[in-house]
Structure formats: structure tokens, C-alpha cells
Coordinates of C-alpha atoms (C1' of nucleotides) in Angstrom, one line a residue:
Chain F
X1 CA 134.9 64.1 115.0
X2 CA 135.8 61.8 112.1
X3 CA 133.0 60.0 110.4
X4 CA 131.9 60.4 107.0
X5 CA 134.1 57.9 105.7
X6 CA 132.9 58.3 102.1
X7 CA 135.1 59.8 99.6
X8 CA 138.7 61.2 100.6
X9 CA 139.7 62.4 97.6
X10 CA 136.9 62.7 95.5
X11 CA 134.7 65.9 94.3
X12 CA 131.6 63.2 95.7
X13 CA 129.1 66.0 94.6
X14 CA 130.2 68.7 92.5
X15 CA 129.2 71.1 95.2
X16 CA 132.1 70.7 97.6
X17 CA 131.2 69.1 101.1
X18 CA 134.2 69.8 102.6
X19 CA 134.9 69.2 106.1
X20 CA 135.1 72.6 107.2
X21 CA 131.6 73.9 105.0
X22 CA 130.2 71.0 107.6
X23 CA 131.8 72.3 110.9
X24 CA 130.9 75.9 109.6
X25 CA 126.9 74.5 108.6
X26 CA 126.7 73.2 112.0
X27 CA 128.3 76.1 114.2
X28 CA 125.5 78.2 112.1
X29 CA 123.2 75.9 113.5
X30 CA 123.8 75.7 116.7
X31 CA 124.3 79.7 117.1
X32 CA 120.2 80.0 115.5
X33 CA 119.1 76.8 117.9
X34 CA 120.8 78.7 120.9
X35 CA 118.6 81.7 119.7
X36 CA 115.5 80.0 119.9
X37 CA 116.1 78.2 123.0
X38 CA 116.9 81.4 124.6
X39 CA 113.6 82.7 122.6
X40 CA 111.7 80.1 124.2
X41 CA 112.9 80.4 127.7
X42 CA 113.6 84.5 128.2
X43 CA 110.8 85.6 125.5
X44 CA 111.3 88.2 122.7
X45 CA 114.1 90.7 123.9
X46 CA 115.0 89.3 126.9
X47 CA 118.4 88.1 125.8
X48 CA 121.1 89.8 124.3
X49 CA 123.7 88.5 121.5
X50 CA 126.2 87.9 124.3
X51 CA 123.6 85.6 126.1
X52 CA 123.2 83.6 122.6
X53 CA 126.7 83.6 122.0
X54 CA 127.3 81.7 125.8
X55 CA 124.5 79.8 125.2
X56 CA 126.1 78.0 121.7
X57 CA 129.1 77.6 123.6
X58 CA 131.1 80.2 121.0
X59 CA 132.4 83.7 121.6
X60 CA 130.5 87.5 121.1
X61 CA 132.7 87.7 118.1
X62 CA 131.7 84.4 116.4
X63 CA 128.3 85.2 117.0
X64 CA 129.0 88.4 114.6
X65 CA 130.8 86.4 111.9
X66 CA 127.8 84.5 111.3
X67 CA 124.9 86.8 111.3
X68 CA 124.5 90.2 111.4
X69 CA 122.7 90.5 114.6
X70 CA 119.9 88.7 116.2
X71 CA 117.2 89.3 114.0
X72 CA 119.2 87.6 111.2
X73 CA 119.8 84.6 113.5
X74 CA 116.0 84.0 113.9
X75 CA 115.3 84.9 110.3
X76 CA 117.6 81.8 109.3
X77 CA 115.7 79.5 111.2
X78 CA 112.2 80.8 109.7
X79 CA 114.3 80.0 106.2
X80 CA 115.3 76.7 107.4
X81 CA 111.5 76.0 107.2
X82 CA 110.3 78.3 104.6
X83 CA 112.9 76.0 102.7
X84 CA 111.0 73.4 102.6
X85 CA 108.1 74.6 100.5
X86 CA 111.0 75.6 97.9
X87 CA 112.4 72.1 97.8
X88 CA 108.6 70.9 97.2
X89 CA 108.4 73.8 94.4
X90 CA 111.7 72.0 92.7
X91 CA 110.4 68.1 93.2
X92 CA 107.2 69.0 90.9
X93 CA 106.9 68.0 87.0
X94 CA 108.8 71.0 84.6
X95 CA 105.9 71.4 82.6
X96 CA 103.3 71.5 85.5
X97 CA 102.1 75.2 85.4
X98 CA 103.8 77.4 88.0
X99 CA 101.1 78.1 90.3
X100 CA 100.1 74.6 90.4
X101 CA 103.5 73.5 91.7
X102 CA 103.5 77.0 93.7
X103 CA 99.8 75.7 95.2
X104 CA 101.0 71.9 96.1
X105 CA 104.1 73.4 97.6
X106 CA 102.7 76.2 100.0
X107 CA 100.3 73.1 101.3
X108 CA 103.9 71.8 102.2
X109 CA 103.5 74.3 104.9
X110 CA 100.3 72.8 106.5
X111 CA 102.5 69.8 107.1
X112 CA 102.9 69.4 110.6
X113 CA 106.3 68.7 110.7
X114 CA 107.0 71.6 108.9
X115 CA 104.0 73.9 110.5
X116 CA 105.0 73.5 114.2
X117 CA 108.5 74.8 113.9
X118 CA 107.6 78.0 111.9
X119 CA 103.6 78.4 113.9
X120 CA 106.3 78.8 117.3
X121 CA 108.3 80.9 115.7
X122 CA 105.6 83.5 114.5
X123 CA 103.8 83.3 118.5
X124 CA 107.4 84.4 120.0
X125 CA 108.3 87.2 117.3
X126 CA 104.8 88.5 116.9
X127 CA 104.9 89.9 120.4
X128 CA 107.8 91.9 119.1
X129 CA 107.0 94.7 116.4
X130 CA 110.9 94.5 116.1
X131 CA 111.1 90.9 115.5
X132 CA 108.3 90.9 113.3
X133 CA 110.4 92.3 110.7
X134 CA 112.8 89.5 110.5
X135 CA 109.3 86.9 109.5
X136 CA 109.5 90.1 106.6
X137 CA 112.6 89.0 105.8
X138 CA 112.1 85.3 106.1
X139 CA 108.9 85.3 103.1
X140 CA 111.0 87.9 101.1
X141 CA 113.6 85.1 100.9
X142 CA 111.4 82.6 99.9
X143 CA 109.8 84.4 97.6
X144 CA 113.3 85.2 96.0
X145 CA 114.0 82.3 95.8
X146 CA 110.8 81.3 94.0
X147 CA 111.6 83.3 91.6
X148 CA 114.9 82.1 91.0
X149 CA 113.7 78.4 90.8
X150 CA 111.0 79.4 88.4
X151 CA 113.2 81.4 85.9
X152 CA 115.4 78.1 86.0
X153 CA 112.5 76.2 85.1
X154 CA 110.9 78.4 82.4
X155 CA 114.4 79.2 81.3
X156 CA 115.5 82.2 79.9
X157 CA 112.4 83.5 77.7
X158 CA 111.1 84.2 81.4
X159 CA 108.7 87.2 81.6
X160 CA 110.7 88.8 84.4
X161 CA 107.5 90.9 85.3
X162 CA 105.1 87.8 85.6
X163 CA 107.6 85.8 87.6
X164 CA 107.9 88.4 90.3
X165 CA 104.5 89.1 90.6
X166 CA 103.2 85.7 90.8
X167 CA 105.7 84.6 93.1
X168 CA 104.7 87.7 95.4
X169 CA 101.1 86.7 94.8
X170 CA 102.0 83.5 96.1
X171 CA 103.9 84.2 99.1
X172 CA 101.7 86.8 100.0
X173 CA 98.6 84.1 99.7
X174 CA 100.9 81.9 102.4
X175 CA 101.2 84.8 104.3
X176 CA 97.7 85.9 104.7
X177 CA 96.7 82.3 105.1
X178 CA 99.1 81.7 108.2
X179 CA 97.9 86.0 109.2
X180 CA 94.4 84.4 109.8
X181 CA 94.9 81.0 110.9
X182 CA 97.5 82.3 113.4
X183 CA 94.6 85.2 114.5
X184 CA 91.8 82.3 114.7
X185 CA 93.5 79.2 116.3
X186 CA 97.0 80.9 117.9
X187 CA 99.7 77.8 118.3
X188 CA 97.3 75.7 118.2
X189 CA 99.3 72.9 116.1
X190 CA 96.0 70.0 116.7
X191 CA 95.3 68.1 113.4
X192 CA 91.9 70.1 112.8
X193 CA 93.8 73.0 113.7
X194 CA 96.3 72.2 110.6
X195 CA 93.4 71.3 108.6
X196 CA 92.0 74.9 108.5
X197 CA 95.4 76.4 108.5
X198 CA 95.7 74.3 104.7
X199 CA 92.1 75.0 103.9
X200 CA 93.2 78.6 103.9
X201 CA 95.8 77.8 101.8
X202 CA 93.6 76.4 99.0
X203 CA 91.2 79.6 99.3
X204 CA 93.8 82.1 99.1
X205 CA 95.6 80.4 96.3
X206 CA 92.1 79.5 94.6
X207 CA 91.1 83.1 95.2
X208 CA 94.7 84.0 93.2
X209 CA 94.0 81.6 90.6
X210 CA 90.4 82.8 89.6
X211 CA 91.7 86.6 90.0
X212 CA 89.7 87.6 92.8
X213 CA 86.6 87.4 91.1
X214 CA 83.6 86.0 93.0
X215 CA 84.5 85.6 96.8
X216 CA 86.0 89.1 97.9
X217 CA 82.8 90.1 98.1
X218 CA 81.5 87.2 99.9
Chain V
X1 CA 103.2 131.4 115.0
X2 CA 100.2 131.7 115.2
X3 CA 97.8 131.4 112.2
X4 CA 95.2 128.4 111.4
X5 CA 92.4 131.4 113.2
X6 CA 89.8 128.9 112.1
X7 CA 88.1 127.0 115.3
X8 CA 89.3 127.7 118.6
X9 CA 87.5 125.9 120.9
X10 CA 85.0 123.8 118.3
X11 CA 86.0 120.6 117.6
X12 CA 86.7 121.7 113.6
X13 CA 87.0 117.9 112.9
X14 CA 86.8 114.4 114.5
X15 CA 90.9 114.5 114.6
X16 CA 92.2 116.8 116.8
X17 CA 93.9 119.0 114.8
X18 CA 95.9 120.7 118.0
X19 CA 98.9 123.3 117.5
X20 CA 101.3 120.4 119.9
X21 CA 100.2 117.9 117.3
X22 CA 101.1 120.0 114.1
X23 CA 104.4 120.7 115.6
X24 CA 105.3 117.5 116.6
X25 CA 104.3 116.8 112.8
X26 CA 106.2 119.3 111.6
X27 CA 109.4 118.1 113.6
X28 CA 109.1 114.6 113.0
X29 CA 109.1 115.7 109.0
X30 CA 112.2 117.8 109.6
X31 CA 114.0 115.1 111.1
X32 CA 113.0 112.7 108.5
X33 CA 114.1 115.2 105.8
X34 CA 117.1 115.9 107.3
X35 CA 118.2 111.9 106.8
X36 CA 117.2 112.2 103.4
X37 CA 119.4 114.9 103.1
X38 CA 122.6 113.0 104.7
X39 CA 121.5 110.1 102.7
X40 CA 121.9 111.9 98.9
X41 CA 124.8 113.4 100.2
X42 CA 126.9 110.8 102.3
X43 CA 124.9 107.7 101.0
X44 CA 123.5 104.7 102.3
X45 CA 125.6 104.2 105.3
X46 CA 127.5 107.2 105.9
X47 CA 126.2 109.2 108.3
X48 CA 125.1 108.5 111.8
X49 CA 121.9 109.1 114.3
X50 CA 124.1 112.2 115.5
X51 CA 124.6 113.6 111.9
X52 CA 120.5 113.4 111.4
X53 CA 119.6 115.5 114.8
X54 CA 122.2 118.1 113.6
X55 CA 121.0 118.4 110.3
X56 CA 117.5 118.9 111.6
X57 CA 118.6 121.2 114.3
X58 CA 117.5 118.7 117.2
X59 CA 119.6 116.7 119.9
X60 CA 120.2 113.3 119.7
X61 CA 118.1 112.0 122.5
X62 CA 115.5 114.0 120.3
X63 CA 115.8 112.5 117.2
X64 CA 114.8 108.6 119.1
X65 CA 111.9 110.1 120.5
X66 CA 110.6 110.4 117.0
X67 CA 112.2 107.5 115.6
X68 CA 113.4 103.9 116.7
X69 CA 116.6 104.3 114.7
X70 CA 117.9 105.5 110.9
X71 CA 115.3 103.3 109.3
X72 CA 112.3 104.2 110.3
X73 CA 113.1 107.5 109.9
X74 CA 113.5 106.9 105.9
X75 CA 110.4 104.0 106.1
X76 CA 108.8 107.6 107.1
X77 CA 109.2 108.8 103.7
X78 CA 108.4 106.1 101.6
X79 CA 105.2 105.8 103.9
X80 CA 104.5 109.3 102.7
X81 CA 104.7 108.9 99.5
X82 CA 102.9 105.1 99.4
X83 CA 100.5 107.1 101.3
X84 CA 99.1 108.7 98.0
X85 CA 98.0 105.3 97.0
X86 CA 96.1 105.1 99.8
X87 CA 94.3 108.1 99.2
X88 CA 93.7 107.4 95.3
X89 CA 92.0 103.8 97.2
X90 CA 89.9 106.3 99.3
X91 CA 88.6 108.2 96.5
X92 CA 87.2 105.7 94.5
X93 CA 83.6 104.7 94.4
X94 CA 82.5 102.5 96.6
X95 CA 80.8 99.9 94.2
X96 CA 83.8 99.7 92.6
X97 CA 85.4 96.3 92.6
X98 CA 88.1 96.3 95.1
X99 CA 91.0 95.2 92.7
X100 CA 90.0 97.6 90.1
X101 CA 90.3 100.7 92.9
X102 CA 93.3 98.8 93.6
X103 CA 94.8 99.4 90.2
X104 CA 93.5 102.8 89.6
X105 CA 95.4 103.5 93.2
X106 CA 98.6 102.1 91.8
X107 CA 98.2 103.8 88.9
X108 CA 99.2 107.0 90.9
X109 CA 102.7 105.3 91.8
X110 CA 103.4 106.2 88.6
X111 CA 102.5 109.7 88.4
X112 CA 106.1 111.8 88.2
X113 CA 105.1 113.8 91.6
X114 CA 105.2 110.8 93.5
X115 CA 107.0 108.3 91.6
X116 CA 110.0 110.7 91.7
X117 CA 110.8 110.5 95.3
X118 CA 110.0 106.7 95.8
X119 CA 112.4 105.8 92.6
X120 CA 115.3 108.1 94.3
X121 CA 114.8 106.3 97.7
X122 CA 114.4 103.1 96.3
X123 CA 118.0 104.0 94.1
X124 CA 119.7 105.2 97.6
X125 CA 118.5 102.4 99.7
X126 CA 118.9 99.7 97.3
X127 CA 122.9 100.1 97.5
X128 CA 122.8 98.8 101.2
X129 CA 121.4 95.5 102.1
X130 CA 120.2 96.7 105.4
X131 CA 118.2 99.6 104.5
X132 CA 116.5 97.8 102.0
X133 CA 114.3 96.2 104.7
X134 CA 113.3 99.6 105.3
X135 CA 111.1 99.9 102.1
X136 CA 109.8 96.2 103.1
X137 CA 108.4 97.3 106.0
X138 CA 106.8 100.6 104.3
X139 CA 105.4 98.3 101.5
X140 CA 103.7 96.1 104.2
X141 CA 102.5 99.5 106.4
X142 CA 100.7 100.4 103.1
X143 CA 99.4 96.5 102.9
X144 CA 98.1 96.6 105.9
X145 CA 96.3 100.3 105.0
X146 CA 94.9 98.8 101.8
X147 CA 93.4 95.8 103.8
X148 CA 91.9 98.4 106.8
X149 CA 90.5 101.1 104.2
X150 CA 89.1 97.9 102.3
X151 CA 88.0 96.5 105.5
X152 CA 86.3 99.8 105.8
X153 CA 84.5 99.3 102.8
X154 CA 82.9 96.2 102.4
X155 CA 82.0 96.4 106.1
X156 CA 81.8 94.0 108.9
X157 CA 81.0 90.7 106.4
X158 CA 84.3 91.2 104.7
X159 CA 86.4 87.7 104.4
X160 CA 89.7 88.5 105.8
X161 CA 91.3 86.0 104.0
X162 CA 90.2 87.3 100.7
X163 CA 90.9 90.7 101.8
X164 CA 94.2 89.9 103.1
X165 CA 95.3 87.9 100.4
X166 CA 94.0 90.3 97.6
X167 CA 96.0 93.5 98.8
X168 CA 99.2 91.3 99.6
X169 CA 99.0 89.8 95.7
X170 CA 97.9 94.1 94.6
X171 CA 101.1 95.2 96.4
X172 CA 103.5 92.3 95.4
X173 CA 102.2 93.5 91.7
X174 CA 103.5 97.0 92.6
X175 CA 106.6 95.8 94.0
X176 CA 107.3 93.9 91.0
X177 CA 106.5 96.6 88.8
X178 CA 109.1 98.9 90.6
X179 CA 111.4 96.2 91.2
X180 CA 111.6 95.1 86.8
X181 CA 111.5 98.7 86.0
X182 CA 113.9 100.0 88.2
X183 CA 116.4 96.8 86.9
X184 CA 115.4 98.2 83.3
X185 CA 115.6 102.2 83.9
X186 CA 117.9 103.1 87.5
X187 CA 116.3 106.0 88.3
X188 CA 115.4 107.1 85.1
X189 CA 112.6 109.9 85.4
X190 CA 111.4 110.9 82.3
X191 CA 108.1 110.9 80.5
X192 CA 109.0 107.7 78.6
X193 CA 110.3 105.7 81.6
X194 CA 107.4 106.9 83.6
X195 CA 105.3 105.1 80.5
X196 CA 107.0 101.9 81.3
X197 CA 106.8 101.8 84.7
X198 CA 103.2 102.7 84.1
X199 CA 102.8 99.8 81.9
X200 CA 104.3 97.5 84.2
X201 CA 101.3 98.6 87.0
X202 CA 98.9 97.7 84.5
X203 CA 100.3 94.5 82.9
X204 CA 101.2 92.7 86.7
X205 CA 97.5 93.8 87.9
X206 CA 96.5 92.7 84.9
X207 CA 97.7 89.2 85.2
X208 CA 96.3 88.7 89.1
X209 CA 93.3 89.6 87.4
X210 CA 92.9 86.8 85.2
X211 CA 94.6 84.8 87.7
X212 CA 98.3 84.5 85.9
X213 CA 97.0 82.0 83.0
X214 CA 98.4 82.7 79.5
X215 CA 101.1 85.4 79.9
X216 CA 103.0 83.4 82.4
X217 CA 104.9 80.8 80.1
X218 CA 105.5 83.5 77.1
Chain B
dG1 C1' 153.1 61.1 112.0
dC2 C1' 154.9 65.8 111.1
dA3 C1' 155.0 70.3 109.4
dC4 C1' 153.1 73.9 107.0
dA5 C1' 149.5 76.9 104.9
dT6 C1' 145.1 78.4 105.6
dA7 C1' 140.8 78.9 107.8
dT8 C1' 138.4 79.9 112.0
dT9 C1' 137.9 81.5 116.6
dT10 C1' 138.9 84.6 120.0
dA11 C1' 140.3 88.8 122.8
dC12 C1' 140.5 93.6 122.8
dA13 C1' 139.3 98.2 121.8
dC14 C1' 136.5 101.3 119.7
dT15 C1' 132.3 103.8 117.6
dA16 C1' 127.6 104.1 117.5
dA17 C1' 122.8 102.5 118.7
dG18 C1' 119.2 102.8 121.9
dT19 C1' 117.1 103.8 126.6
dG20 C1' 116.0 105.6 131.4
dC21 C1' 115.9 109.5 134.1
dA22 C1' 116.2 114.1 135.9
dT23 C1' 116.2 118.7 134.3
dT24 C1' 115.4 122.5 131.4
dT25 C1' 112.9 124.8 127.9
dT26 C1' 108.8 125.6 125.2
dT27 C1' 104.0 125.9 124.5
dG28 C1' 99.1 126.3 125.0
dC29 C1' 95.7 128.3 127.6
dA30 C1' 93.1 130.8 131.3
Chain I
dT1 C1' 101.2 137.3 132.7
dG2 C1' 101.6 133.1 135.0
dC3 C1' 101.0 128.2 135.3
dA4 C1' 100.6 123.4 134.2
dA5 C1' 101.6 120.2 130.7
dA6 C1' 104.3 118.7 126.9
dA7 C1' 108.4 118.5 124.5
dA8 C1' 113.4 118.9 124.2
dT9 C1' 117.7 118.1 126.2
dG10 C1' 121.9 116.4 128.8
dC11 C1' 123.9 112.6 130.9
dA12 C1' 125.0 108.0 132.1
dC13 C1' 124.6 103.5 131.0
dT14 C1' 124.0 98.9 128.4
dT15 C1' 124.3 96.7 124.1
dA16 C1' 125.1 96.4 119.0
dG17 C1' 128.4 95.9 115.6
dT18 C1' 133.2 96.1 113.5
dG19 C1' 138.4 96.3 112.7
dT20 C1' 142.5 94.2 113.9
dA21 C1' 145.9 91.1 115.5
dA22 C1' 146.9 87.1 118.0
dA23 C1' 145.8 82.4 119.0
dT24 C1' 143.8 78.1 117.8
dA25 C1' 142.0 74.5 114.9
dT26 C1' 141.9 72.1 110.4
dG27 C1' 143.2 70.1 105.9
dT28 C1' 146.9 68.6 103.0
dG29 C1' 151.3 67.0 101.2
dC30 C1' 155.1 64.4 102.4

DNA sequence: GCACATATTTACACTAAGTGCATTTTTGCA
DNA sequence: TGCAAAAATGCACTTAGTGTAAATATGTGC
């Protein structure tokens, strides 16, 4: 597997592409697609780590060196979406106020190319209480890394205290947004159906931004 | 042992109360105190399953008929103690707005009876990654309590949205009140560390309350 | 192209987690 | 006291997860 004839030499990017972080990015890959294939076909629990292992065409052991058990392997692919609501946090103006960039970022969730993966993913762990723990995992990420992206932007005069809560606040508005969407429409991944899953997310942020006031009552 | 002569065959309360149920109460707490036990003396990590049922005078096969593994056993007592803030929810009045309740309920958190325990566990399961999902899943089972005893409250018209996204943003403020002041203080326990983690509660509710406007960039 | 150093994969063996089942012990109650 | 139900236990078994050393693949300098 040659290819990527650019730049032999040459730190290209100064974060190092090398050949082997590639092979190693893409054997991580295929081990968390063989997961969810296996998730699809067999259903939550039905498949063991030696069954996932088979099915990426790598040993038992390999499987180990690359996440820490199957919980892990589906968390990464939750991330691999969750991810993109952080890259839309990083694309918006520095001097935009956070939960403005936070708000047009989460609706990066109600994109369907982005909702579909991550809506399938919650209908095969939810039937697992055990599984259900590694979605925990997945929005704990996120929102770490919210934070992270945030304290670069506001630098280091960052009230550590407001960033972690308002990133929490955040997340846990995307979370209770996809919590009822998922309860009222299931899978369903139809445009209307996206359409109330991002109306949600404008309440529940809106409802953040105003501090609860009005509408909980409602 | 006998004892508890009041009621014998009245139903004292709605919950059945029964002599099996207070034993397998009082067993499941043993076991659960017996890992926190291993886990101040052995630390995160250093004991097994095997160690627990000893400690707590049970068999093995015993111990996972109370518990799915090491975890929940020690999710068990931070549920315990998280439970108080539930309780402090329940007592308020029920015109009370629900986010103030809220912040009188966290409030208790940082009451030295109850913050005392939480601050060691957090200290003993913050050394290993993998228990630290433990208090994840007890700060969503007390999520999930806020939203039903809130539920409970504004009765059958209540938006579940709102609802859910309110306690998630309430608890994320607790979490990052514990989270700053336990990066600040370890496991400091003393009156004026209690004040600051006290003042944390109140400054993170305080911003969701006004919706995260001013404070955020200073 | 070749050889070497290094990174990655793999096989193997072992401890511990978690579960099903049959059996024994305990407990509440008449 | 005796009995029926519940809980605890022992045992066997599959799977998770890890350490270690050998084997294989990969990048680099010449």
C-alpha cells in the first residue's frame, strides 16, 4: 500500500503523519467498524471480543492493544461523531460568545449525516443497561473536550468553574434533546423526524440560555 | 434478631418494609462497605471480587448476586451519599421554583457529613481511569432521580425536555463544583475548604441561572 | 536493493470476571 | 416445631484482560 506520494522527507504538517500513525488510525478503525457490524447483525451482547477480533481480520491480542474492551471500541465510534460538533465549536468566530458557538455546533448534530450514525448507535446500546454506559463515556468526552477548546479560546484568564459548567450545561442540553427525540420518534432518521430532533436542540439550549426561567413550568 | 415489634401483619407503610428485605439491605451495605474498605487500604485496583466477599464475610458467587462487578458496588456508595440531595429536593416546598430547590439540594453536597465521604471516593477513584466511570454513572442515577422526583412535582403537564435538560445542566453545575474544587483542595476537609466548595455550588448554579451571560468571559 | 533498528502483531499462559445450575443453609411464618 | 420460600453457597464453565517472548512488518540509511 504505497500512495500518498506527497512529501518524503518533509515534516508536511507539524503533527507527524507518519506512515505507521496511518496503518495504526486505520487498524483502530476497522477493529470499531467490525464492532458495529457485529452490533448490527448479533445485537448488544451477542458477540464476544474474540468474535470482533475475527471479524477485523486481526488477533484477540490486537484487539486488547487498541481498546480496553468492547465498550471502549463502541465508545470510539460514538466520538468519531460526537467529533464532529467539536470541529464545528473550533470553525466559529473567537470572539462569538461561547454558547453561541456551543448552540450552532450541537445543531451540527441534527445533521443527518452526522445524526444517522450516532441515532443507530444509541437504538443498539440502549437495549443494554451495560452498553449504555459507554454513550456516558462518549458525551463525557465531548464535553472534555469542549472545555479544552474553549479555555484555548478564552485563553488563560479562563474561569475554570464557568467553563466546566457551561460546557456540562451544554452537553447535557444535547443529551436530553437526543433522550426525548430518541423516546418520541425511535430511529426514525426522516427529514421531519431530524427537524424535531434540532427543534429540541434550540429549546434546550434556549431554555439554558434564558436560565430556566419561563418554560419549566410550561 | 428480632426487634422492629411495631406492625406485624398491618401494612405499617406503602413499602413493604419486610425482615428478608432489611437483611438483604443490610448485606448489600456490608458488601459495599467491605470494598470501601479494600479500596482505602489496597487502592484503586488492588484487590479483587474474591477480596470484597471475604472482607464482608460472604462467598463470591454471593457478592454478584448483589452486584454486577467492583463498580457498582462503590457507584453504591456514592448513590448513597448523592442520595441526600435527593432528599433535601424532596423537602422543599412545592411552589418553589424547581432550580432554586435544586440549589438548596446541592447545597447539602457541601455539608461535611456528606461531603466527606463523596470527596474521599472521588480522591480513591479518581487515581484509576476505570473506576472513574463509576461516579459517572452515580451522577446520572441521581440525574435521573432529580428529573423523576421533579416529574413528580409539576405533575403530568411537565415538559420533559425542560425537565430533562434542567437537572442535566443542575448536576453538570455540581460536578463542576466538585471537579474545580477538588483540582484546588485534594481532599481537603476542613471548614474553610468546605466554604469553597460551598461557594462553588452557588456561583455555577448561579450562572445557569442567569443563563451564563457576564461571568463567562472574566 | 539490502540490512538493520524499531514498531507492531501474534501466540501462549495465566489470573480474574461473570454466569448457570444444583445444593445447602437460613429465615419467616403458621 | 416444621415447612415452604428465599437466600447463600459450591462448582464448573466461558470470557475478559494482561504479561511476556517470539515472530512479523515497517521505516530508514546506505
Amino acid at each position: 500500500m504505497p500512495s500518498t506520494d506527497t512529501a518524503k522527507t518533509s515534516p508536511d504538517t507539524a503533527k507527524a503523519e507518519s506512515r505507521r500513525e496511518l496503518n495504526k488510525a486505520a487498524t483502530r478503525r476497522a477493529i470499531a467498524d467490525a464492532a458495529l457490524v457485529l452490533l448490527r447483525s448479533r445485537g448488544a451482547g451477542g458477540f464476544t471480543v474474540e468474535d470482533i477480533a475475527a471479524e477485523a481480520g486481526v488477533s484477540r491480542r490486537t484487539f486488547f492493544n487498541y481498546f480496553t474492551g468492547v465498550d471502549a471500541a463502541l465508545a470510539s465510534l460514538a466520538d468519531r461523531f460526537l467529533d464532529n460538533v467539536l470541529e464545528q465549536f473550533r470553525l466559529r468566530p473567537a470572539d462569538e460568545p461561547v454558547l453561541e458557538s456551543a448552540r450552532v455546533a450541537l445543531l451540527e448534530l441534527a445533521d443527518p449525516m452526522t445524526a444517522a450514525p450516532i441515532a443507530e448507535l444509541f437504538s443498539l446500546t440502549n437495549s443494554s443497561q451495560a452498553l449504555g454506559r459507554c454513550e456516558l463515556e462518549a458525551w463525557e468526552h465531548c464535553t472534555e473536550q469542549i472545555i479544552a477548546a474553549a479555555r484555548e479560546r478564552l485563553g488563560e484568564g479562563a474561569n475554570e468553574l464557568a467553563l466546566r459548567a457551561m460546557a456540562g450545561s451544554i452537553i447535557a442540553c444535547g443529551k436530553a434533546a437526543m433522550g426525548v427525540w430518541f423516546e418520541e420518534r425511535g430511529a426514525d432518521l426522516s427529514p421531519d423526524s431530524l427537524a424535531v430532533f434540532r427543534q429540541h436542540l434550540v429549546t434546550a439550549v434556549g431554555l439554558l440560555a434564558t436560565g430556566f426561567n419561563a418554560p419549566a413550568t410550561a
